[in-house]
XYZ file of N, CA, C and O in Angstrom:
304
model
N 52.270 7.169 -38.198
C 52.279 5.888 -37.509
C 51.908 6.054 -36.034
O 50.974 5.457 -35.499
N 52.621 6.808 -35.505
C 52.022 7.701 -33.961
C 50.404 7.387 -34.004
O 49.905 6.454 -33.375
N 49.801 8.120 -34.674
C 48.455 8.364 -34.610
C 47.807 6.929 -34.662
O 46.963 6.543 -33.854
N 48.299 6.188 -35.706
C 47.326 4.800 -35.840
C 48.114 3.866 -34.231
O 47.586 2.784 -33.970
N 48.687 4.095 -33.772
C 48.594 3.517 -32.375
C 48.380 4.094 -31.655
O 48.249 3.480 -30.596
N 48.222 5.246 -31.583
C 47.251 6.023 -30.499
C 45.781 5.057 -30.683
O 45.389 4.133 -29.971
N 45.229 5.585 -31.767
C 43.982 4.919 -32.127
C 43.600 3.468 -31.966
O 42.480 2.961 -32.042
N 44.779 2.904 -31.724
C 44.690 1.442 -31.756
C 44.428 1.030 -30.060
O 43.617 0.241 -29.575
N 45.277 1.748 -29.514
C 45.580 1.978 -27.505
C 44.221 2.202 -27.133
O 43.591 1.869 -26.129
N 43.875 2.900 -28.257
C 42.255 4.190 -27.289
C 41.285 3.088 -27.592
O 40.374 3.055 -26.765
N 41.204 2.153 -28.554
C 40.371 1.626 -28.886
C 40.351 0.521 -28.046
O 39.333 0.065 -27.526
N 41.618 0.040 -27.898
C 41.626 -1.434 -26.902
C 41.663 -1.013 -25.574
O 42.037 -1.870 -24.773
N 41.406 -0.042 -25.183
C 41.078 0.571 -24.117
C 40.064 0.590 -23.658
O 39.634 0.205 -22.571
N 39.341 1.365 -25.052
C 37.798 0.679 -24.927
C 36.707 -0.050 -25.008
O 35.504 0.130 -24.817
N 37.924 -1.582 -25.585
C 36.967 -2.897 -25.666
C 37.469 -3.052 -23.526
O 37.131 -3.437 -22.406
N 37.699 -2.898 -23.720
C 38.538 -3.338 -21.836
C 37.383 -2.619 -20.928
O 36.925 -3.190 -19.938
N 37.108 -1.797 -21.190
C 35.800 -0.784 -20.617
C 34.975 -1.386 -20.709
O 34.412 -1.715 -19.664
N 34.494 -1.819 -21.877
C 33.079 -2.290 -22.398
C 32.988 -4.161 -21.649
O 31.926 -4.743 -21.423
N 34.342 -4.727 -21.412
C 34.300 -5.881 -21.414
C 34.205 -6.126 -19.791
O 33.673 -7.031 -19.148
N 35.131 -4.640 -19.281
C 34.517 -5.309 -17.568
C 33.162 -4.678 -17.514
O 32.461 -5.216 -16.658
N 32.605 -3.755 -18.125
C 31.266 -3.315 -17.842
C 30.561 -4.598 -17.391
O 30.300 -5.152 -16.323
N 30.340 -4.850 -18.934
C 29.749 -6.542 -19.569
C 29.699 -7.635 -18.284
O 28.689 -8.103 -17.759
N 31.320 -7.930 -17.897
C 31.702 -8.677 -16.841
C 30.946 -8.939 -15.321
O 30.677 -9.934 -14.649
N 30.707 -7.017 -15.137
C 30.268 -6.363 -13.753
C 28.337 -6.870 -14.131
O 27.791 -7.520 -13.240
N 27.888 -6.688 -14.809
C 26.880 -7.027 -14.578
C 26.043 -8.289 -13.942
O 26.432 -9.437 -14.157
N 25.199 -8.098 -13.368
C 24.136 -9.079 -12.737
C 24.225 -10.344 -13.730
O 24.499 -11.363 -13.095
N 24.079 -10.548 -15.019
C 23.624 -11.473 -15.345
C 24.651 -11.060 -16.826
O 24.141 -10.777 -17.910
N 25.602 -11.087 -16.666
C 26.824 -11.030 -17.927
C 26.264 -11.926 -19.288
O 25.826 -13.043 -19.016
N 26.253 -11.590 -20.455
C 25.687 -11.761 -21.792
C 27.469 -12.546 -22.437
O 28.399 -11.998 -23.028
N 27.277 -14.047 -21.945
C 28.833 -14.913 -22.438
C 28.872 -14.524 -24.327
O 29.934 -14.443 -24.944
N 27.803 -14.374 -24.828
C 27.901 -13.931 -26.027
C 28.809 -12.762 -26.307
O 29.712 -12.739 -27.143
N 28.450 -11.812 -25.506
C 29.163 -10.409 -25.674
C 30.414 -10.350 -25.423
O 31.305 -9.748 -26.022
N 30.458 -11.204 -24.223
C 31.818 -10.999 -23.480
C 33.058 -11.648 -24.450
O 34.261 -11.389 -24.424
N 32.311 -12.576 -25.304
C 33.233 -13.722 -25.977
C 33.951 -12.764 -26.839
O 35.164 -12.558 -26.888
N 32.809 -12.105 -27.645
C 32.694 -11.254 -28.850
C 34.010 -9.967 -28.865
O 34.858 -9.623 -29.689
N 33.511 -9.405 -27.100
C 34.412 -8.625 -26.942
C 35.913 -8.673 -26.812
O 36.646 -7.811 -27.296
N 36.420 -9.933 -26.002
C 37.305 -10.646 -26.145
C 38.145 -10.778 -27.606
O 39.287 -10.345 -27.759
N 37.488 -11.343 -28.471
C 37.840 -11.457 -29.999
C 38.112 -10.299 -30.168
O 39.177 -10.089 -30.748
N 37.434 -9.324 -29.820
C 38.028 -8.156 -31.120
C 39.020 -7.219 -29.901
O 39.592 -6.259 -30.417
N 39.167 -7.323 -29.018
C 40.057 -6.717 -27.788
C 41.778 -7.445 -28.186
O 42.877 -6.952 -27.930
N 41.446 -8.776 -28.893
C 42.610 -9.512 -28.819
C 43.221 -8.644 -30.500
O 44.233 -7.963 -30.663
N 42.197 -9.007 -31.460
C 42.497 -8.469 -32.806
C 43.143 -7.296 -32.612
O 44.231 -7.022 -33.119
N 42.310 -6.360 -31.662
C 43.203 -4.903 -31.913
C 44.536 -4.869 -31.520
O 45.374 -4.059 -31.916
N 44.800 -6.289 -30.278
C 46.483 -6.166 -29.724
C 47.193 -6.889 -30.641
O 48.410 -6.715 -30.593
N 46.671 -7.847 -31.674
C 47.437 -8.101 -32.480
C 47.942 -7.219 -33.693
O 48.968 -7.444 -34.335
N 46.781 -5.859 -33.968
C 47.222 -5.261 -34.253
C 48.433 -4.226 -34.331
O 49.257 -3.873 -35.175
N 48.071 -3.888 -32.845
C 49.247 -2.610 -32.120
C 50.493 -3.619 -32.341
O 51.552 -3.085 -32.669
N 50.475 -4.805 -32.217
C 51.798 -5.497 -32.283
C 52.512 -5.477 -33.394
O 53.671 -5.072 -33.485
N 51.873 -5.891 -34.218
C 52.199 -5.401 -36.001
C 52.507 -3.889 -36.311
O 53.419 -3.404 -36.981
N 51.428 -3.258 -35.592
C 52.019 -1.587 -35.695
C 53.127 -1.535 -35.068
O 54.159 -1.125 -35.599
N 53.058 -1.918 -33.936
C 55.056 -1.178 -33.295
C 56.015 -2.276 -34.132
O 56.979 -1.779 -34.713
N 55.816 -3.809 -34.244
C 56.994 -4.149 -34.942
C 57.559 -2.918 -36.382
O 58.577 -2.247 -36.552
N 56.437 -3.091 -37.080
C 56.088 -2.406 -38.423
C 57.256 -1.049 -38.321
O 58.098 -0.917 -39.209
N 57.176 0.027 -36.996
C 57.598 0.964 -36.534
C 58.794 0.771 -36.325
O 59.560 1.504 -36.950
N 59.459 -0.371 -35.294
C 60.563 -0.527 -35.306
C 61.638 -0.863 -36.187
O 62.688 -0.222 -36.237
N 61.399 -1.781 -36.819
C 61.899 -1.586 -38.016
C 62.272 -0.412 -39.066
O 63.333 -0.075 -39.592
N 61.158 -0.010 -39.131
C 61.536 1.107 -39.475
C 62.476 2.130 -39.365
O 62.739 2.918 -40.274
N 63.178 2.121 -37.836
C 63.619 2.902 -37.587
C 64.779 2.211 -37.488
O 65.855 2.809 -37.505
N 64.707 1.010 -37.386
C 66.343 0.206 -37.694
C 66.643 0.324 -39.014
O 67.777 0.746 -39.237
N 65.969 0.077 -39.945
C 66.361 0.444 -41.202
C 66.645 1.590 -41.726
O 67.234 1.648 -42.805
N 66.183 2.950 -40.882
C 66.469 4.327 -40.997
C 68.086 4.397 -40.670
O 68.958 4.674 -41.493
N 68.326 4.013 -38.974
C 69.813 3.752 -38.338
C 70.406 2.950 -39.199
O 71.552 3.396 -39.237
N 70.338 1.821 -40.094
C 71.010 1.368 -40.386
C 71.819 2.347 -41.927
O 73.005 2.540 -42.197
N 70.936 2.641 -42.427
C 71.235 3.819 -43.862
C 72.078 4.945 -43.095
O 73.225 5.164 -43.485
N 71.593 5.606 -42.106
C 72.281 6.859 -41.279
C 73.668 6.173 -41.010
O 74.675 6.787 -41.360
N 73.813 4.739 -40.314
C 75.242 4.468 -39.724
C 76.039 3.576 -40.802
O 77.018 2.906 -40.472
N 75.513 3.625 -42.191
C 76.183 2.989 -43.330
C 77.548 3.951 -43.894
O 78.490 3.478 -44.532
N 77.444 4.993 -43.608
C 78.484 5.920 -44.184
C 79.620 6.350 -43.226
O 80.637 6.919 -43.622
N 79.391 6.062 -42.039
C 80.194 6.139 -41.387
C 81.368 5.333 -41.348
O 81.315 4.105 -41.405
N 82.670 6.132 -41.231
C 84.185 5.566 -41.369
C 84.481 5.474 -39.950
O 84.006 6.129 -39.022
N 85.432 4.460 -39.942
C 86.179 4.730 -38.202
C 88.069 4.534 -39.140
O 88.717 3.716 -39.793
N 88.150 5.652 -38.682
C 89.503 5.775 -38.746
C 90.404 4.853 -37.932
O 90.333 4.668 -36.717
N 91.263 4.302 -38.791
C 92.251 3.429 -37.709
C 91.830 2.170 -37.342
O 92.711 1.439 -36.889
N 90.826 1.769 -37.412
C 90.165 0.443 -37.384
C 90.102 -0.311 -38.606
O 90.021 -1.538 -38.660
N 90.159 0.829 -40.021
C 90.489 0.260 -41.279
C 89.264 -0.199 -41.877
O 89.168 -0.982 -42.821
N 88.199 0.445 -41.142
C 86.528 -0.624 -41.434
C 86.375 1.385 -42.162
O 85.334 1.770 -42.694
């Protein structure tokens, strides 16, 4: 899971590159820029789904790990 948001970071990293390039130019291509936009947004909706996806995960890990646990004297 690490890796596919690495990949996801590096990538929307490099619509962000490509989009101020685009931006910086003399005579900016609104086609491209739009284009780039769209898929700059897709990939953060991605990473978002990846870390929820992740977190969970790991609440549901903690939650199995802290299911067996007794507390003495509290009667739980």
């Amino acid at each position: 899971m690490i890796g596919r948001l690495n990949a996801l970071k590096s990538r929307h990293s490099e619509l962000e590159k490509k989009l101020s390039e685009e931006q910086s130019r003399p005579l900016p291509d609104s086609l491209d820029i739009a284009t780039l936009k769209k898929m700059k947004l897709e990939v953060k909706d991605e990473l978002q789904l990846a870390r929820d996806s992740s977190e969970d995960r790991l609440r549901r890990r903690r939650r199995r790990r802290n299911s067996g646990l007794e507390y003495p004297g509290l009667g739980v």
